[in-house]
PDB file of C-alpha atoms in Angstrom:
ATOM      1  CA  UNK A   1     111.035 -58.259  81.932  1.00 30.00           C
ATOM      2  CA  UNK A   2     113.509 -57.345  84.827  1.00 33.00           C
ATOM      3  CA  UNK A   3     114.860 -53.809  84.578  1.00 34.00           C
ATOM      4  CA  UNK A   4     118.508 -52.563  85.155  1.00 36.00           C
ATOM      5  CA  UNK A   5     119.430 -49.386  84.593  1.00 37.00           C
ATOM      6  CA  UNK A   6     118.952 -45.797  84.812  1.00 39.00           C
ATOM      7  CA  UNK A   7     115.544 -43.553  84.218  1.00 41.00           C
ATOM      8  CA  UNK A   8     116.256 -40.518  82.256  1.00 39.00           C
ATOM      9  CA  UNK A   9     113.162 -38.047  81.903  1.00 36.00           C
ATOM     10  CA  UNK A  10     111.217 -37.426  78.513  1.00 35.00           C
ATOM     11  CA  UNK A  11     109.263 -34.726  79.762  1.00 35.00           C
ATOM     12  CA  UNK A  12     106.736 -33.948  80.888  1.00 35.00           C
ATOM     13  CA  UNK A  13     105.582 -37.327  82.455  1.00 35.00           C
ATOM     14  CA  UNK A  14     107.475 -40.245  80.777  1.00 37.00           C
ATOM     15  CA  UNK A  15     110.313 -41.501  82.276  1.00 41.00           C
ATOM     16  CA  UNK A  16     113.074 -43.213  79.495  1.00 43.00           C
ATOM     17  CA  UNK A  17     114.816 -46.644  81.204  1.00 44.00           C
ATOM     18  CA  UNK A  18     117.517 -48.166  79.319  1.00 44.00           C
ATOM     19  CA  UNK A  19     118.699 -51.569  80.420  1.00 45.00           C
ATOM     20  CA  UNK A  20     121.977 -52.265  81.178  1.00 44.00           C
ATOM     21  CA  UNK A  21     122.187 -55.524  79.551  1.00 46.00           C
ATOM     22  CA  UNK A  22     120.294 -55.451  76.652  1.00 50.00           C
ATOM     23  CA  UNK A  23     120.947 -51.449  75.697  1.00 47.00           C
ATOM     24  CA  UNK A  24     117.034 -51.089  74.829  1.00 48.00           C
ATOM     25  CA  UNK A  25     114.984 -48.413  76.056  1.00 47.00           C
ATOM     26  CA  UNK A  26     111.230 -48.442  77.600  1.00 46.00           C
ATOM     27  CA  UNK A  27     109.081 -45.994  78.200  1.00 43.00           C
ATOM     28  CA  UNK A  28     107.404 -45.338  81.824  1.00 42.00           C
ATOM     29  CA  UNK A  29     104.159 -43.284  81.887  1.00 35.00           C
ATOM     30  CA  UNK A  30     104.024 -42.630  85.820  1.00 37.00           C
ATOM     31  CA  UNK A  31     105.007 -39.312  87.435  1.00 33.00           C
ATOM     32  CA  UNK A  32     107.302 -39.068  89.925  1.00 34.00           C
ATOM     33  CA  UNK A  33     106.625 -35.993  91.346  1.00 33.00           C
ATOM     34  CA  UNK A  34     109.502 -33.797  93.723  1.00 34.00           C
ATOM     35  CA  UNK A  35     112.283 -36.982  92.920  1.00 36.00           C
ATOM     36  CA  UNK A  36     115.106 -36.264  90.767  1.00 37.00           C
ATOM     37  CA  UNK A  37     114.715 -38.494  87.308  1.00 38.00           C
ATOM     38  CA  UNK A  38     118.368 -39.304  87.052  1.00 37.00           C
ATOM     39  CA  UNK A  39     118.572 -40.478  90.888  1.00 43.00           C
ATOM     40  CA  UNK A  40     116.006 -43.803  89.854  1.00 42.00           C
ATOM     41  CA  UNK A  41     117.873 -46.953  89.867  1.00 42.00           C
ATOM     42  CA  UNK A  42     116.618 -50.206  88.392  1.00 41.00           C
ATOM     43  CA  UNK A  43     118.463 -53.380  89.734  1.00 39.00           C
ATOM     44  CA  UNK A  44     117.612 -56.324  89.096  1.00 39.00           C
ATOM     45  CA  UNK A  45     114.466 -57.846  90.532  1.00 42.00           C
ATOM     46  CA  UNK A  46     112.083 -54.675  90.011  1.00 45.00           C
ATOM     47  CA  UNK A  47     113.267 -53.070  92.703  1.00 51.00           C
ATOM     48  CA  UNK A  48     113.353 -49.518  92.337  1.00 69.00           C
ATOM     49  CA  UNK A  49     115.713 -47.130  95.201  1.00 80.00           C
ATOM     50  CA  UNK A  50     114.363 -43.384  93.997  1.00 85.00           C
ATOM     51  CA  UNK A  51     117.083 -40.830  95.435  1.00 91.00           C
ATOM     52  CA  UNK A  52     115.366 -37.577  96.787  1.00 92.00           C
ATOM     53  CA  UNK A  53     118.134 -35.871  97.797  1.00 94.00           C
ATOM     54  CA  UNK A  54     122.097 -35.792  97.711  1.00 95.00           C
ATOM     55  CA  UNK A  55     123.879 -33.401 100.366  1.00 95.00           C
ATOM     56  CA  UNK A  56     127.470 -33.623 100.353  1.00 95.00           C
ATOM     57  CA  UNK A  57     128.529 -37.333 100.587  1.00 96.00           C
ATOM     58  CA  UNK A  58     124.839 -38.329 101.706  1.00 97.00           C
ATOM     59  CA  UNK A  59     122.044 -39.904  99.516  1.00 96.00           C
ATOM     60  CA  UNK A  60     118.802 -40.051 101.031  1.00 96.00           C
ATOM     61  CA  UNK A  61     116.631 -42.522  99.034  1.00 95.00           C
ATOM     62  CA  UNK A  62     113.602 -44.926  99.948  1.00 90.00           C
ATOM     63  CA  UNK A  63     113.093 -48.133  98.407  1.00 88.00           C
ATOM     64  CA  UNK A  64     109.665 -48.855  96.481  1.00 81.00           C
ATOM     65  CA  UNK A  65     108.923 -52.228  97.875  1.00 82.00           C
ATOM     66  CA  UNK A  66     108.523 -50.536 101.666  1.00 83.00           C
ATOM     67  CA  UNK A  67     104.957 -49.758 101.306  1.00 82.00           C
ATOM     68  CA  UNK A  68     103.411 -51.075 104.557  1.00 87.00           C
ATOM     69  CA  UNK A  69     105.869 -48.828 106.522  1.00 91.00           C
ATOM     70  CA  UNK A  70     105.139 -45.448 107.815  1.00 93.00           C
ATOM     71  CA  UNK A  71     106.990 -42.738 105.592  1.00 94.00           C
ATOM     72  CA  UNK A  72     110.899 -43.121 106.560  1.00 95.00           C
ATOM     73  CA  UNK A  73     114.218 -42.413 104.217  1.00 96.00           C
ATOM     74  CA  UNK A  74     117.459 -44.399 103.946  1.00 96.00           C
ATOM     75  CA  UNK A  75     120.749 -42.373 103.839  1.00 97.00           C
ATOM     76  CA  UNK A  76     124.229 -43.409 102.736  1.00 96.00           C
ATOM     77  CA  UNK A  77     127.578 -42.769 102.701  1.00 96.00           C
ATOM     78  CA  UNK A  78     130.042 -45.219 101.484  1.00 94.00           C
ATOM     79  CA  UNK A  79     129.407 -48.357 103.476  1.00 94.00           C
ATOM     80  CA  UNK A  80     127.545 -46.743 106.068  1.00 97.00           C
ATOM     81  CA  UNK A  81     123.481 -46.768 106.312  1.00 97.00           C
ATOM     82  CA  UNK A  82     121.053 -45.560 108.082  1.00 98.00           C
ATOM     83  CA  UNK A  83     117.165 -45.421 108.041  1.00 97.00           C
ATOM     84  CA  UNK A  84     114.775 -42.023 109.686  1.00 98.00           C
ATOM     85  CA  UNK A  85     111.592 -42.469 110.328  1.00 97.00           C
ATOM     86  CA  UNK A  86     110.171 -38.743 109.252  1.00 97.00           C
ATOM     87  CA  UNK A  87     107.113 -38.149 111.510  1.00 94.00           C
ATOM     88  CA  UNK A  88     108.337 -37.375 114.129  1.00 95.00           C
ATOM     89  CA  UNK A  89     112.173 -37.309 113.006  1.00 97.00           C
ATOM     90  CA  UNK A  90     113.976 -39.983 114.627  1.00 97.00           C
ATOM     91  CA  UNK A  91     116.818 -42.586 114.412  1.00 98.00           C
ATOM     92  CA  UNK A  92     115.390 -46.019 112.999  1.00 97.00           C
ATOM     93  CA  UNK A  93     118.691 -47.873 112.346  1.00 97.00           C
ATOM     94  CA  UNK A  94     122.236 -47.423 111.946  1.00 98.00           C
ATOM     95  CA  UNK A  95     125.387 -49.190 110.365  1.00 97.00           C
ATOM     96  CA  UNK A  96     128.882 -47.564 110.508  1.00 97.00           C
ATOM     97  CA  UNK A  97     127.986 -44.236 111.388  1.00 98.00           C
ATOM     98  CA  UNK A  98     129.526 -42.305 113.913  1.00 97.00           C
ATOM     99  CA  UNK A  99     127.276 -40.892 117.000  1.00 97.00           C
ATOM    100  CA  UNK A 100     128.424 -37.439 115.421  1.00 97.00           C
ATOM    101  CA  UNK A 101     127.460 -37.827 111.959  1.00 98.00           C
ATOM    102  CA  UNK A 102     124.242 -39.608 113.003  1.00 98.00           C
ATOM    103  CA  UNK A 103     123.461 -36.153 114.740  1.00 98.00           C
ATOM    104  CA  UNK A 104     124.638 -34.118 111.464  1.00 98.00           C
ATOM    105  CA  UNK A 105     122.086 -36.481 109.173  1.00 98.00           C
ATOM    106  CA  UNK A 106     119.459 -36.078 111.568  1.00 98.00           C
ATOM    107  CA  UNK A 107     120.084 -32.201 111.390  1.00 98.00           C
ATOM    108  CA  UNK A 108     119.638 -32.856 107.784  1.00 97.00           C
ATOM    109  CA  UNK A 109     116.883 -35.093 107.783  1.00 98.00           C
ATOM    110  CA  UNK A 110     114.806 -32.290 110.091  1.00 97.00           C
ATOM    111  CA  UNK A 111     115.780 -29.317 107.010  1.00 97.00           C
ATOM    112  CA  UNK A 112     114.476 -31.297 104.516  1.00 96.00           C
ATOM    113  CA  UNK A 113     111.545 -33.136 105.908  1.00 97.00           C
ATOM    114  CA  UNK A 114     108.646 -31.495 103.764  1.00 96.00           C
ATOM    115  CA  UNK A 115     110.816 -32.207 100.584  1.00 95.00           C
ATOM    116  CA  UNK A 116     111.011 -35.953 101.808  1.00 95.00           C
ATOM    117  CA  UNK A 117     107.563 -36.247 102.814  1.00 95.00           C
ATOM    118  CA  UNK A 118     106.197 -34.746  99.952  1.00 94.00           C
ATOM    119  CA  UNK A 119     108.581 -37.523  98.097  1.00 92.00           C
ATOM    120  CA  UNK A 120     107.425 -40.314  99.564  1.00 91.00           C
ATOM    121  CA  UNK A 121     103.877 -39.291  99.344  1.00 91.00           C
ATOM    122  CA  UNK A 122     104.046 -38.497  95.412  1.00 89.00           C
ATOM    123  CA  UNK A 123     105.673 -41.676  95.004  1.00 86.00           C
ATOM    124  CA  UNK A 124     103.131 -43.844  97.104  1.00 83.00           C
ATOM    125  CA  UNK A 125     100.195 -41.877  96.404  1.00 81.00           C
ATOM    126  CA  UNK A 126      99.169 -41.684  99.818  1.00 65.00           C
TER     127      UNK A 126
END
């Protein structure tokens, strides 16, 4: 079955995801723990983009299939991207993003840290 879609929560540990195409809805048993439930996109191949945080313009996500890479978040804006590795804090990659607003992210990156961390570590279980 290949998800699309958005996760609502059924609390307290089911997750709701209602396909896009067919209109059905499915029932997830895992817990996501310190990830917003309405920031989980489905597209289509399985892969799953969880959004931990939004700040302003900014969404800071990871995607589920990056397992064998040490804890890092993806942040974009538009058409811009760019990818933090989170111990220690620090510029991975960068597409459209000013030198400026890299700075600004980073700022944000280094605020929320534990909150990311503690995301991608729920989600992995590691």
């Amino acid at each position: 079955m290949i998800l699309c879609g958005v996760l609502s929560c059924t609390p307290p540990r089911y997750f709701s995801v209602v396909c896009t195409r067919t209109k059905k809805s499915s029932l997830l048993s895992k817990t996501f723990s310190a990830i917003s439930a309405s920031g989980f996109r489905f597209v289509c191949g399985r892969q799953v983009m969880p959004t931990v945080l939004k700040s302003g313009p900014y969404r800071f996500y990871f995607h589920s299939h990056e397992t064998t890479e040490p804890p890092h978040i993806h942040v974009d804006r538009d058409d811009q991207t760019a990818k933090f590795w989170l111990t220690p804090v620090s510029l991975a990659s960068s597409i459209g993003f000013t030198p400026r607003e890299l700075r600004l992210i980073q700022l944000l990156v280094i605020e929320n840290r534990l909150l990311l961390e503690e995301a991608w570590h729920g989600y992995f279980g590691a």
